[in-house]
mmCIF file of C-alpha atoms in Angstrom:
data_model
loop_
_atom_site.group_PDB
_atom_site.id
_atom_site.type_symbol
_atom_site.label_atom_id
_atom_site.label_comp_id
_atom_site.label_asym_id
_atom_site.label_seq_id
_atom_site.Cartn_x
_atom_site.Cartn_y
_atom_site.Cartn_z
ATOM 1 C CA MET A 16 174.677 100.597 -77.455
ATOM 2 C CA ARG A 17 172.499 103.692 -77.955
ATOM 3 C CA SER A 18 174.193 107.079 -77.799
ATOM 4 C CA LEU A 19 171.893 108.225 -74.961
ATOM 5 C CA THR A 20 173.003 105.251 -72.874
ATOM 6 C CA ILE A 21 176.612 106.167 -73.546
ATOM 7 C CA TRP A 22 175.995 109.775 -72.456
ATOM 8 C CA ARG A 23 174.211 108.634 -69.286
ATOM 9 C CA THR A 24 177.153 106.367 -68.456
ATOM 10 C CA LEU A 25 179.782 109.048 -69.153
ATOM 11 C CA LEU A 26 177.884 111.642 -67.122
ATOM 12 C CA GLY A 27 177.183 109.202 -64.280
ATOM 13 C CA VAL A 28 173.437 109.816 -64.180
ATOM 14 C CA ASP A 29 170.701 107.259 -63.536
ATOM 15 C CA LYS A 30 166.957 107.661 -63.948
ATOM 16 C CA THR A 31 167.696 110.547 -66.270
ATOM 17 C CA VAL A 32 167.083 111.363 -69.922
ATOM 18 C CA VAL A 33 169.887 113.180 -71.752
ATOM 19 C CA GLU A 34 168.103 115.613 -74.063
ATOM 20 C CA ASP A 35 171.026 117.453 -75.645
ATOM 21 C CA VAL A 36 174.776 117.930 -75.335
ATOM 22 C CA ASP A 37 176.722 121.067 -76.200
ATOM 23 C CA LEU A 38 180.482 121.664 -76.281
ATOM 24 C CA ASP A 39 181.788 125.229 -76.219
ATOM 25 C CA LEU A 40 185.469 124.921 -77.110
ATOM 26 C CA VAL A 41 186.163 128.628 -76.596
ATOM 27 C CA ALA A 42 184.896 128.604 -73.006
ATOM 28 C CA GLY A 43 186.065 125.023 -72.404
ATOM 29 C CA VAL A 44 182.640 123.981 -71.156
ATOM 30 C CA PHE A 45 180.554 120.885 -71.887
ATOM 31 C CA VAL A 46 176.854 121.218 -70.996
ATOM 32 C CA ALA A 47 174.446 118.287 -70.978
ATOM 33 C CA SER A 48 170.760 119.193 -70.862
ATOM 34 C CA VAL A 49 168.963 116.498 -68.891
ATOM 35 C CA ARG A 50 165.543 115.791 -67.420
ATOM 36 C CA LEU A 51 164.258 113.354 -64.836
ATOM 37 C CA THR A 52 162.373 110.227 -65.759
ATOM 38 C CA ARG A 53 158.719 110.189 -64.778
ATOM 39 C CA SER A 54 159.333 108.007 -61.717
ATOM 40 C CA MET A 55 161.807 110.536 -60.252
ATOM 41 C CA ARG A 56 159.816 113.738 -60.815
ATOM 42 C CA ASN A 57 158.190 115.773 -58.053
ATOM 43 C CA ARG A 58 160.031 114.331 -55.076
ATOM 44 C CA CYS A 59 160.976 116.309 -51.973
ATOM 45 C CA GLY A 60 164.658 117.243 -51.922
ATOM 46 C CA SER A 61 164.978 116.238 -48.255
ATOM 47 C CA CYS A 62 162.829 113.133 -47.734
ATOM 48 C CA GLN A 63 162.485 111.910 -51.359
ATOM 49 C CA LYS A 64 158.692 111.441 -50.987
ATOM 50 C CA ARG A 65 156.370 112.209 -53.893
ATOM 51 C CA CYS A 66 154.807 115.656 -53.496
ATOM 52 C CA PRO A 67 152.534 117.918 -55.520
ATOM 53 C CA ARG A 68 154.368 120.366 -57.752
ATOM 54 C CA TYR A 69 154.351 123.917 -56.393
ATOM 55 C CA ASP A 70 155.893 125.987 -59.233
ATOM 56 C CA GLU A 71 158.737 126.110 -61.754
ATOM 57 C CA GLY A 72 161.192 127.476 -59.200
ATOM 58 C CA ALA A 73 164.000 129.671 -60.498
ATOM 59 C CA GLY A 74 164.064 127.967 -63.912
ATOM 60 C CA ARG A 75 166.952 125.858 -65.161
ATOM 61 C CA ARG A 76 169.928 125.135 -62.930
ATOM 62 C CA ARG A 77 173.437 123.716 -63.463
ATOM 63 C CA TRP A 78 175.362 121.120 -61.452
ATOM 64 C CA ARG A 79 179.112 120.640 -61.877
ATOM 65 C CA GLY A 80 180.149 117.156 -62.947
ATOM 66 C CA LEU A 81 183.494 115.449 -63.382
ATOM 67 C CA ASP A 82 185.557 117.066 -66.137
ATOM 68 C CA PHE A 83 186.021 115.451 -69.549
ATOM 69 C CA GLY A 84 189.748 116.084 -69.753
ATOM 70 C CA SER A 85 190.186 119.837 -70.106
ATOM 71 C CA PRO A 86 186.530 120.923 -70.601
ATOM 72 C CA ARG A 87 184.483 121.427 -67.434
ATOM 73 C CA VAL A 88 181.218 119.478 -67.398
ATOM 74 C CA PHE A 89 177.829 120.772 -66.280
ATOM 75 C CA LEU A 90 174.436 119.080 -66.064
ATOM 76 C CA GLU A 91 171.586 121.467 -66.777
ATOM 77 C CA ALA A 92 167.994 120.706 -65.808
ATOM 78 C CA ALA A 93 164.789 122.315 -64.624
ATOM 79 C CA ALA A 94 164.638 122.893 -60.872
ATOM 80 C CA PRO A 95 160.940 123.035 -59.961
ATOM 81 C CA ARG A 96 159.715 123.337 -56.393
ATOM 82 C CA VAL A 97 157.354 120.906 -54.677
ATOM 83 C CA SER A 98 155.094 121.275 -51.670
ATOM 84 C CA CYS A 99 156.109 118.669 -49.062
ATOM 85 C CA ARG A 100 153.877 118.096 -46.030
ATOM 86 C CA GLU A 101 156.910 117.745 -43.780
ATOM 87 C CA HIS A 102 159.381 120.255 -45.282
ATOM 88 C CA GLY A 103 157.092 122.835 -46.913
ATOM 89 C CA VAL A 104 157.910 124.361 -50.295
ATOM 90 C CA ILE A 105 161.290 122.985 -51.334
ATOM 91 C CA VAL A 106 163.325 122.407 -54.495
ATOM 92 C CA ALA A 107 162.605 118.991 -56.012
ATOM 93 C CA ALA A 108 165.181 116.221 -55.669
ATOM 94 C CA VAL A 109 167.472 115.138 -58.489
ATOM 95 C CA PRO A 110 169.134 111.696 -58.509
ATOM 96 C CA TRP A 111 172.570 112.950 -59.552
ATOM 97 C CA ALA A 112 173.194 115.387 -56.674
ATOM 98 C CA ARG A 113 172.577 115.944 -52.975
ATOM 99 C CA HIS A 114 169.959 118.463 -51.928
ATOM 100 C CA GLN A 115 171.304 122.040 -51.961
ATOM 101 C CA ALA A 116 174.541 120.964 -53.671
ATOM 102 C CA GLY A 117 175.896 122.454 -56.875
ATOM 103 C CA HIS A 118 177.915 119.327 -57.731
ATOM 104 C CA THR A 119 177.072 115.780 -58.753
ATOM 105 C CA HIS A 120 177.570 112.790 -56.415
ATOM 106 C CA HIS A 121 180.549 111.655 -58.497
ATOM 107 C CA PHE A 122 182.195 115.088 -58.317
ATOM 108 C CA ASP A 123 181.692 115.221 -54.539
ATOM 109 C CA SER A 124 183.097 111.709 -54.115
ATOM 110 C CA GLN A 125 186.164 112.536 -56.216
ATOM 111 C CA VAL A 126 186.875 115.701 -54.212
ATOM 112 C CA ALA A 127 186.399 113.885 -50.884
ATOM 113 C CA TRP A 128 188.741 111.072 -51.925
ATOM 114 C CA LEU A 129 191.367 113.536 -53.161
ATOM 115 C CA ALA A 130 191.135 115.407 -49.858
ATOM 116 C CA THR A 131 192.130 112.215 -48.026
ATOM 117 C CA GLN A 132 195.095 111.626 -50.336
ATOM 118 C CA THR A 133 196.547 115.087 -50.922
ATOM 119 C CA SER A 134 196.502 118.655 -49.642
ATOM 120 C CA LYS A 135 193.461 120.864 -49.866
ATOM 121 C CA ALA A 136 195.424 123.292 -52.064
ATOM 122 C CA ALA A 137 196.201 120.525 -54.555
ATOM 123 C CA VAL A 138 192.523 119.533 -54.660
ATOM 124 C CA THR A 139 191.492 123.124 -55.469
ATOM 125 C CA VAL A 140 193.905 123.292 -58.390
ATOM 126 C CA LEU A 141 193.125 119.840 -59.789
ATOM 127 C CA MET A 142 189.329 120.103 -59.525
ATOM 128 C CA ARG A 143 189.222 123.868 -60.340
ATOM 129 C CA ILE A 144 187.156 124.812 -57.307
ATOM 130 C CA ALA A 145 187.568 127.177 -54.371
ATOM 131 C CA TRP A 146 189.097 126.332 -50.999
ATOM 132 C CA ARG A 147 185.735 126.768 -49.223
ATOM 133 C CA THR A 148 184.026 124.503 -51.731
ATOM 134 C CA VAL A 149 186.339 121.646 -50.773
ATOM 135 C CA GLY A 150 185.390 122.092 -47.134
ATOM 136 C CA ALA A 151 181.657 122.202 -47.943
ATOM 137 C CA ILE A 152 181.911 119.041 -50.036
ATOM 138 C CA ILE A 153 183.815 117.199 -47.299
ATOM 139 C CA THR A 154 181.113 118.209 -44.810
ATOM 140 C CA ARG A 155 178.324 116.898 -47.086
ATOM 141 C CA VAL A 156 180.084 113.624 -47.862
ATOM 142 C CA TRP A 157 180.940 113.035 -44.193
ATOM 143 C CA ALA A 158 177.314 113.680 -43.157
ATOM 144 C CA ASP A 159 176.165 110.949 -45.586
ATOM 145 C CA THR A 160 178.928 108.568 -44.493
ATOM 146 C CA GLU A 161 178.186 109.135 -40.819
ATOM 147 C CA LYS A 162 174.545 108.059 -41.350
ATOM 148 C CA LEU A 163 175.686 104.716 -42.796
ATOM 149 C CA HIS A 164 178.591 103.807 -40.507
ATOM 150 C CA ASP A 165 178.997 104.009 -36.739
ATOM 151 C CA PRO A 166 182.530 105.292 -36.074
ATOM 152 C CA PHE A 167 182.589 103.495 -32.715
ATOM 153 C CA ALA A 168 181.381 100.106 -33.982
ATOM 154 C CA GLY A 169 183.705 97.392 -32.752
ATOM 155 C CA LEU A 170 185.374 99.666 -30.210
ATOM 156 C CA THR A 171 186.238 97.610 -27.127
ATOM 157 C CA ARG A 172 188.596 99.848 -25.169
ATOM 158 C CA ILE A 173 189.437 103.484 -24.889
ATOM 159 C CA GLY A 174 192.322 105.006 -22.990
ATOM 160 C CA ILE A 175 192.320 108.412 -21.355
ATOM 161 C CA ASP A 176 195.375 109.869 -19.654
ATOM 162 C CA GLU A 177 196.770 113.299 -18.783
ATOM 163 C CA ILE A 178 198.585 113.646 -22.148
ATOM 164 C CA SER A 179 195.637 112.749 -24.366
#
């Protein structure tokens, strides 16, 4: 197996080219420089439609990924803006993260699962994030889940009384 395939698998990124990896042992940070494949470039962050490129945006950006043991993991990539007919000028989509999120899909999923199994305080310590970040991640994950599943599907009866 090629080393780039191994890095893509470890980082949990699809439709992505891993350009370089860097480990800073002093800071305890692992940074993977990545770029999108041609088929994923210049897509609107909201609707995923192909759009003309507007500009380079604010340059390179980092997304937090799942830790590799003790080092924190970050994906670093260019964050250009595109001009969408529907949404206007907007940051281009990336396949590893939700729009306007600073974390990868896998990181968000891990935090959301931990929030269902343990206290919010324990999640903040384990994942090394702030209390508010846990709440924001839960909100994002729930919004995606709510689009896919009807919470009232299969409901046949509902009871309402003075105590409820």
